XYZ file of C-alpha atoms in Angstrom:
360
model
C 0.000 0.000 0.000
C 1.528 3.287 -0.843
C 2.240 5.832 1.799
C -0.407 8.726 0.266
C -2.817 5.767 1.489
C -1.118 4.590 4.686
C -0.827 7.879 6.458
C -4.907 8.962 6.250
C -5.609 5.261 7.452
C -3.429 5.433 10.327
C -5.119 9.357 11.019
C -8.504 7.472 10.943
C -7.562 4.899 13.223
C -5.690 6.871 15.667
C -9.022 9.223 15.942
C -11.052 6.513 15.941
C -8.828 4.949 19.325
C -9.225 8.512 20.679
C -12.844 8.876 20.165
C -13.370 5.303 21.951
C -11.054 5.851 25.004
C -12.602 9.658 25.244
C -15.877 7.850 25.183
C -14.784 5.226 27.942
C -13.698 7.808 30.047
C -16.894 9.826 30.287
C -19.161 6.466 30.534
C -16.726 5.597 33.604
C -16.756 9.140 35.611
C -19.658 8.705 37.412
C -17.806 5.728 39.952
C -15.459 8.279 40.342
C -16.196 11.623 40.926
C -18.533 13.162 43.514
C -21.261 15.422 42.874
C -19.900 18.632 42.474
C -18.377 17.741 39.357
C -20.615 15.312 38.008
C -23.138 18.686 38.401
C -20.657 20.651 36.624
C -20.362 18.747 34.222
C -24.257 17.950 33.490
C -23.973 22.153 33.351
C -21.195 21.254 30.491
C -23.589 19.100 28.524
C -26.618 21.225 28.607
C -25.404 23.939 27.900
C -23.234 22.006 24.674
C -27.144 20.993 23.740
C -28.285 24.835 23.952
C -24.941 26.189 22.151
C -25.458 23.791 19.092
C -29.277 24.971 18.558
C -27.942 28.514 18.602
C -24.769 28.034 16.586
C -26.859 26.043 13.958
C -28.804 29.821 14.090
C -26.423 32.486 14.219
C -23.330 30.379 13.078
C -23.992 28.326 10.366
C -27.364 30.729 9.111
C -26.158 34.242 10.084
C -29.256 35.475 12.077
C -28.352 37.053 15.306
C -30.507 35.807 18.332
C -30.578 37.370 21.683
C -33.256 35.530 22.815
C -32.248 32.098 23.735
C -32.722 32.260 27.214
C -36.186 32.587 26.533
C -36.734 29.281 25.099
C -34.513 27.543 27.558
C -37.361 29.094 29.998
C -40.061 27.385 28.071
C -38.584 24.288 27.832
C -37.632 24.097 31.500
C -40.907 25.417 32.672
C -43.251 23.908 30.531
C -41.627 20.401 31.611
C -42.462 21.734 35.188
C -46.328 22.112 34.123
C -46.565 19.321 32.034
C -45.081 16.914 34.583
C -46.184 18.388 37.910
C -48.983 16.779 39.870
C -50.406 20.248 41.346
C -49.770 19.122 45.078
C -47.626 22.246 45.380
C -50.467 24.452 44.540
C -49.146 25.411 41.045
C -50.781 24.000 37.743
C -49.459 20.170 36.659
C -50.561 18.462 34.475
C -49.553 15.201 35.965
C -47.973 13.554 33.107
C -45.609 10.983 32.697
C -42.173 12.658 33.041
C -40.989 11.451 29.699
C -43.575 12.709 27.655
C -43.877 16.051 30.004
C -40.040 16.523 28.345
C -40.998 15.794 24.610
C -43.856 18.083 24.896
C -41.744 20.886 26.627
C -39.324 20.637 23.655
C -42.162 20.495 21.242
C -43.716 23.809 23.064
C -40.460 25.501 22.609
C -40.241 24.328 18.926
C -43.661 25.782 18.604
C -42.691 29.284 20.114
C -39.807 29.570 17.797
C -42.642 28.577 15.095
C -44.835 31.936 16.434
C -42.007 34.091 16.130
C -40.609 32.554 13.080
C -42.217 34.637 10.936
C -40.440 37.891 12.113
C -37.043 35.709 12.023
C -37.684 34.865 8.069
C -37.655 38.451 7.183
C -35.583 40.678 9.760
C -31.674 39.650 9.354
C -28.561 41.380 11.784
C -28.943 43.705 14.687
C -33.126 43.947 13.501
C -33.345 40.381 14.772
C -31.144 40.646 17.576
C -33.603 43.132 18.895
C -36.692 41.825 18.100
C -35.222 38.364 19.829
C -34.181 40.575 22.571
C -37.608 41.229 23.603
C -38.635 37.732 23.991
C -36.228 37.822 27.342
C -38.523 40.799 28.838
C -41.744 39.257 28.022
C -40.561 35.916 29.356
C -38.877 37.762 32.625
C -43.012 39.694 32.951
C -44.346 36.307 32.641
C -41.948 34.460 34.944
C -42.070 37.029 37.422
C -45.911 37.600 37.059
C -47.801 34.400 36.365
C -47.400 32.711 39.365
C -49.835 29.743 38.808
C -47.122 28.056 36.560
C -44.359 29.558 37.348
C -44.352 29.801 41.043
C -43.010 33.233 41.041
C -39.920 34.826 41.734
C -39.445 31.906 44.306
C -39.436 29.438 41.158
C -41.206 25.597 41.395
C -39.797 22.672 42.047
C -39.057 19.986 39.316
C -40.407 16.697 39.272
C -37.540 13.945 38.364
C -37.446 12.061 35.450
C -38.896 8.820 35.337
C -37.930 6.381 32.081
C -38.169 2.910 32.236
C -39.081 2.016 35.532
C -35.657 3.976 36.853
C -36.323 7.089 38.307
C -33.554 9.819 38.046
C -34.158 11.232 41.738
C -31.284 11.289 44.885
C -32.796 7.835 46.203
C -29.432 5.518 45.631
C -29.485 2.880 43.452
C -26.329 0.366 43.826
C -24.423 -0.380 40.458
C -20.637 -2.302 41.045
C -20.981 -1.316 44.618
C -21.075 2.727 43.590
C -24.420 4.474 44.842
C -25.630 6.036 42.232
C -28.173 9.674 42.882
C -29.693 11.789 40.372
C -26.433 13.509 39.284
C -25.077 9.922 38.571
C -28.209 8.671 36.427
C -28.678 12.074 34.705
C -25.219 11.608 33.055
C -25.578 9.177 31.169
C -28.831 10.757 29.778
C -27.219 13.912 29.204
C -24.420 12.090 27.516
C -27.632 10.504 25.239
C -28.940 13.470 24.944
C -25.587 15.634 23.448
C -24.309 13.079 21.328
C -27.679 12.473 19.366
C -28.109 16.308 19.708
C -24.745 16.510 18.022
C -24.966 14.185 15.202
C -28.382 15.289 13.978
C -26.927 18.618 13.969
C -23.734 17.656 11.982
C -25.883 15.520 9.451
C -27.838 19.034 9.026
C -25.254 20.989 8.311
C -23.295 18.377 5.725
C -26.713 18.213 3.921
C -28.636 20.023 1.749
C -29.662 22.351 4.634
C -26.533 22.754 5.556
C -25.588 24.094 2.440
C -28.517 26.093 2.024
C -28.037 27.667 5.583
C -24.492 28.492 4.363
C -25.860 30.275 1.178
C -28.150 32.341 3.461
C -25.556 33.310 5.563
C -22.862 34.013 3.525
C -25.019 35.971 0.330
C -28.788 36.285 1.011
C -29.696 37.751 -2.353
C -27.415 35.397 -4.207
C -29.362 32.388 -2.782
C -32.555 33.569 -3.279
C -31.673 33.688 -6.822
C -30.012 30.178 -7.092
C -33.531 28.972 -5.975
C -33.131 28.558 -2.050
C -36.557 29.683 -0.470
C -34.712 32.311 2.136
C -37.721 32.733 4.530
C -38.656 29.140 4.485
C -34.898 27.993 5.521
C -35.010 30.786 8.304
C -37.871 30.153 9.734
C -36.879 26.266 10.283
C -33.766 26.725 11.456
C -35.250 29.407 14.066
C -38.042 26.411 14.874
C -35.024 23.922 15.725
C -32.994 26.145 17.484
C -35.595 26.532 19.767
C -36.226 23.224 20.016
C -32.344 22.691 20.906
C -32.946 25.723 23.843
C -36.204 23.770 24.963
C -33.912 20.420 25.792
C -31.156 21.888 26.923
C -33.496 23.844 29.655
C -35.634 20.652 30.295
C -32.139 19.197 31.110
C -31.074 21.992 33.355
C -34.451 21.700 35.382
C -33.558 18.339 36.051
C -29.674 18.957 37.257
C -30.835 22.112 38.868
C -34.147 20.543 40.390
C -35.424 23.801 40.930
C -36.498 26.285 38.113
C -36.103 30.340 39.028
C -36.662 33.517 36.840
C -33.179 34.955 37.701
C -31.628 32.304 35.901
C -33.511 32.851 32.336
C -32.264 36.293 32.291
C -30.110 38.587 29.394
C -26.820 37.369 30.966
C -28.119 33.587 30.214
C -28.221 35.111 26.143
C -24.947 36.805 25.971
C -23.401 33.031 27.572
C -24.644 31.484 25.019
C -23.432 34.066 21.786
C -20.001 33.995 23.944
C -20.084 29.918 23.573
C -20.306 29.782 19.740
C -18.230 32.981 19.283
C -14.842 31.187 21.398
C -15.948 27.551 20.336
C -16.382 28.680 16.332
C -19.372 29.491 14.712
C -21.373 26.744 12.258
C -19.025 23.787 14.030
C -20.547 21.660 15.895
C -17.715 20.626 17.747
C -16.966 24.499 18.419
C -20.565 24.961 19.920
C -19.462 21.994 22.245
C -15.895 23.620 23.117
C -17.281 26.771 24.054
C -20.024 25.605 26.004
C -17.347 23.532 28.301
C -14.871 26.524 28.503
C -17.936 29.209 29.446
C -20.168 26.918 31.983
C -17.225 25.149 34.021
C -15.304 28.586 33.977
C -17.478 29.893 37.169
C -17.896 26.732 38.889
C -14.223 26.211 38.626
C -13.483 29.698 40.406
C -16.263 29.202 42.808
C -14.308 25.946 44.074
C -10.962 27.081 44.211
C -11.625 30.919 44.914
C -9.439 30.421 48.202
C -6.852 29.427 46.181
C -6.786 32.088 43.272
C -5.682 35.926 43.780
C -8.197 38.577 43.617
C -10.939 35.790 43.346
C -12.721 35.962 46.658
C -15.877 37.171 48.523
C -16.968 40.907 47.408
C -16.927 41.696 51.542
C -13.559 41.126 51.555
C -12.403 42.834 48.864
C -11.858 41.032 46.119
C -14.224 39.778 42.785
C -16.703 37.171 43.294
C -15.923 34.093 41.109
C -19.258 34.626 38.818
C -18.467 38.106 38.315
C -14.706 36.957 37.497
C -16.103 34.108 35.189
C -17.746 36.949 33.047
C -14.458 38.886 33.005
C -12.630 35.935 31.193
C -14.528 34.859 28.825
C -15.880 38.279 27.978
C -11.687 38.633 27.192
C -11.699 35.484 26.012
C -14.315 36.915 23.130
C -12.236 39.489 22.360
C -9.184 37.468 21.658
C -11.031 35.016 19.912
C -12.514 38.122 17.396
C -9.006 39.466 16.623
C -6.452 36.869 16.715
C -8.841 33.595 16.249
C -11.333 34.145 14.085
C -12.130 30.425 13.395
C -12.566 29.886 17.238
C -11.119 27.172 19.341
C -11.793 24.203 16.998
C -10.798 26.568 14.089
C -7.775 26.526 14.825
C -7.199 23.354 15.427
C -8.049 22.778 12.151
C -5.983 24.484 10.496
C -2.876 23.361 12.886
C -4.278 20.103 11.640
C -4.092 20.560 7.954
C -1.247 22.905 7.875
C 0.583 20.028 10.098
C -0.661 16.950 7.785
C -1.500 18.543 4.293
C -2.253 15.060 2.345
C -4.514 13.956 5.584
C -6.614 16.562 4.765
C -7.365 16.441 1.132
């Protein structure tokens, strides 16, 4: 076999061994770490889930949303609804658990669907306004309607039930290792990202993909090669949403109580910061930047005593959320002028400047 054949085979394999002892290691983590970082890093996945439904948006279609907060609100909340039993005085539904989270990702498919008709026609900072009011009216409604939402005070969420096995903090023995909620809600946030992921990559290598592309990169000039412009934005806007709805049913469920604060503008900017470091239309990059943005603060929360100038305000120094916001808000700006391909961007091209036949 010649070597322009030998040295793409062995590239294959060797990712292929990487991808399966990557894969071993996160199937084994939960016999090993406690629950602060199996939390942190359920906080990893959702928010990989959320940050490829808006990269699939603003990265890979060009339409600038400030509004995905809002529909990680309806998916979290209307889980709460649909799965509650009422016995805490708020409206439930009282369905099963694992159709309460379909239908909270279908209801935040179907308000991406209400407003998709303003996202098919307003492109740029037009959008990213009109998105931007979806946070206020959600924040009134949070706030206001108190029936569902509970309030400023939140609601509890009811734990996930699927197949008999019930993702709650009652320990369930597996090798000896008692397993809680955090424990059984990895592996269904694992589930969750890595079918999240590869319908999202088999999007964008398609015929949507390409489309999406067009859109983003000339809109005129694919209106006139045929591509229905409106049609393809409103869709995309429809999925994203859906993407925000299951990444907030999944943070309901880590969190296991749901609270206005949380679904706030700050939530919005996270996730534009995510695609922006991670690179924008890669789904890998979506995933990058959600890992480097959501364990940043938990990371300086736990070892504030050990960092300089991370501490308690009282005392003088930055809180660790505050700091978190600091770094990857420089982190954005380095990205922007020295990497504008984003983490996994430049990877790439290390890759392909490194191995130039691999890549062909």
């Amino acid at each position: 076999m010649s070597e322009a054949l030998v040295k793409p085979l062995r590239a294959v394999r060797s990712r292929t061994y990487a991808g399966a002892a990557g894969a071993g290691i996160l199937l084994a983590l939960p016999f090993y770490l406690d629950r602060f970082w199996l939390q942190t890093g359920l906080f990893a996945m959702a928010a990989a889930i959320g940050a490829i439904g808006i990269n699939l948006l603003t990265g890979a279609t060009g339409q600038l949303s400030m509004g995905h907060a809002f529909f990680l609100a309806v998916g979290a909340y209307g889980y709460c609804v649909f799965a509650g039993d009422g016995g805490d005085g708020l409206t439930g539904l009282g369905l099963p658990t694992w159709l309460a989270a379909v239908l909270a990702v279908l209801v935040a498919g179907a308000a991406g669907g209400l407003f998709s008709p303003i996202s098919g026609r307003l492109s740029g900072a037009y959008l990213g306004i009109a998105t931007l009011a979806l946070v206020f009216i959600g924040q009134h409604v949070m706030f206001n309607a108190h029936d569902l939402t509970g309030g400023a005070n939140g609601r509890d969420v009811p734990p996930l039930s699927l197949f008999g096995l019930t993702f709650d903090d009652r320990e369930l023995l597996v090798a000896a290792v008692p397993f809680g909620s955090a424990e059984k809600l990895w592996y269904a946030g694992l589930v969750l990202l890595v079918a999240g992921a590869l319908f999202a990559r088999g999007v964008l290598r398609g015929r949507p993909g390409r489309a999406m592309n067009a859109i983003r990169d000339h809109r005129i000039a694919a209106g006139v090669l045929g591509v229905p412009v409106a049609r393809h934005r409103a869709a995309v806007f429809v999925l994203s949403s859906m993407y925000a709805g299951l990444a907030g049913v999944l943070l309901a469920l880590v969190f296991q109580r749901t609270v206005p604060d949380y679904f706030g503008i700050t939530l919005s900017l996270e996730y534009l910061a995510m695609i922006v470091i991670g690179g924008l239309g890669s789904v890998s990059g979506a995933v990058a930047g959600a890992v480097f943005v959501s364990l940043l603060p938990q990371l300086l929360t736990r070892y504030s005593d050990a960092l300089p100038l991370v501490s308690d305000p009282g005392t003088g120094g930055i809180a660790p959320g505050e700091a978190s916001r600091y770094l990857y808000g420089a982190a954005v700006v380095l990205v922007v002028l020295f990497l504008p391909g984003g983490l996994v961007g430049t990877a790439v091209r290390r890759r392909v400047t490194t191995h130039p036949r691999e890549e062909r």
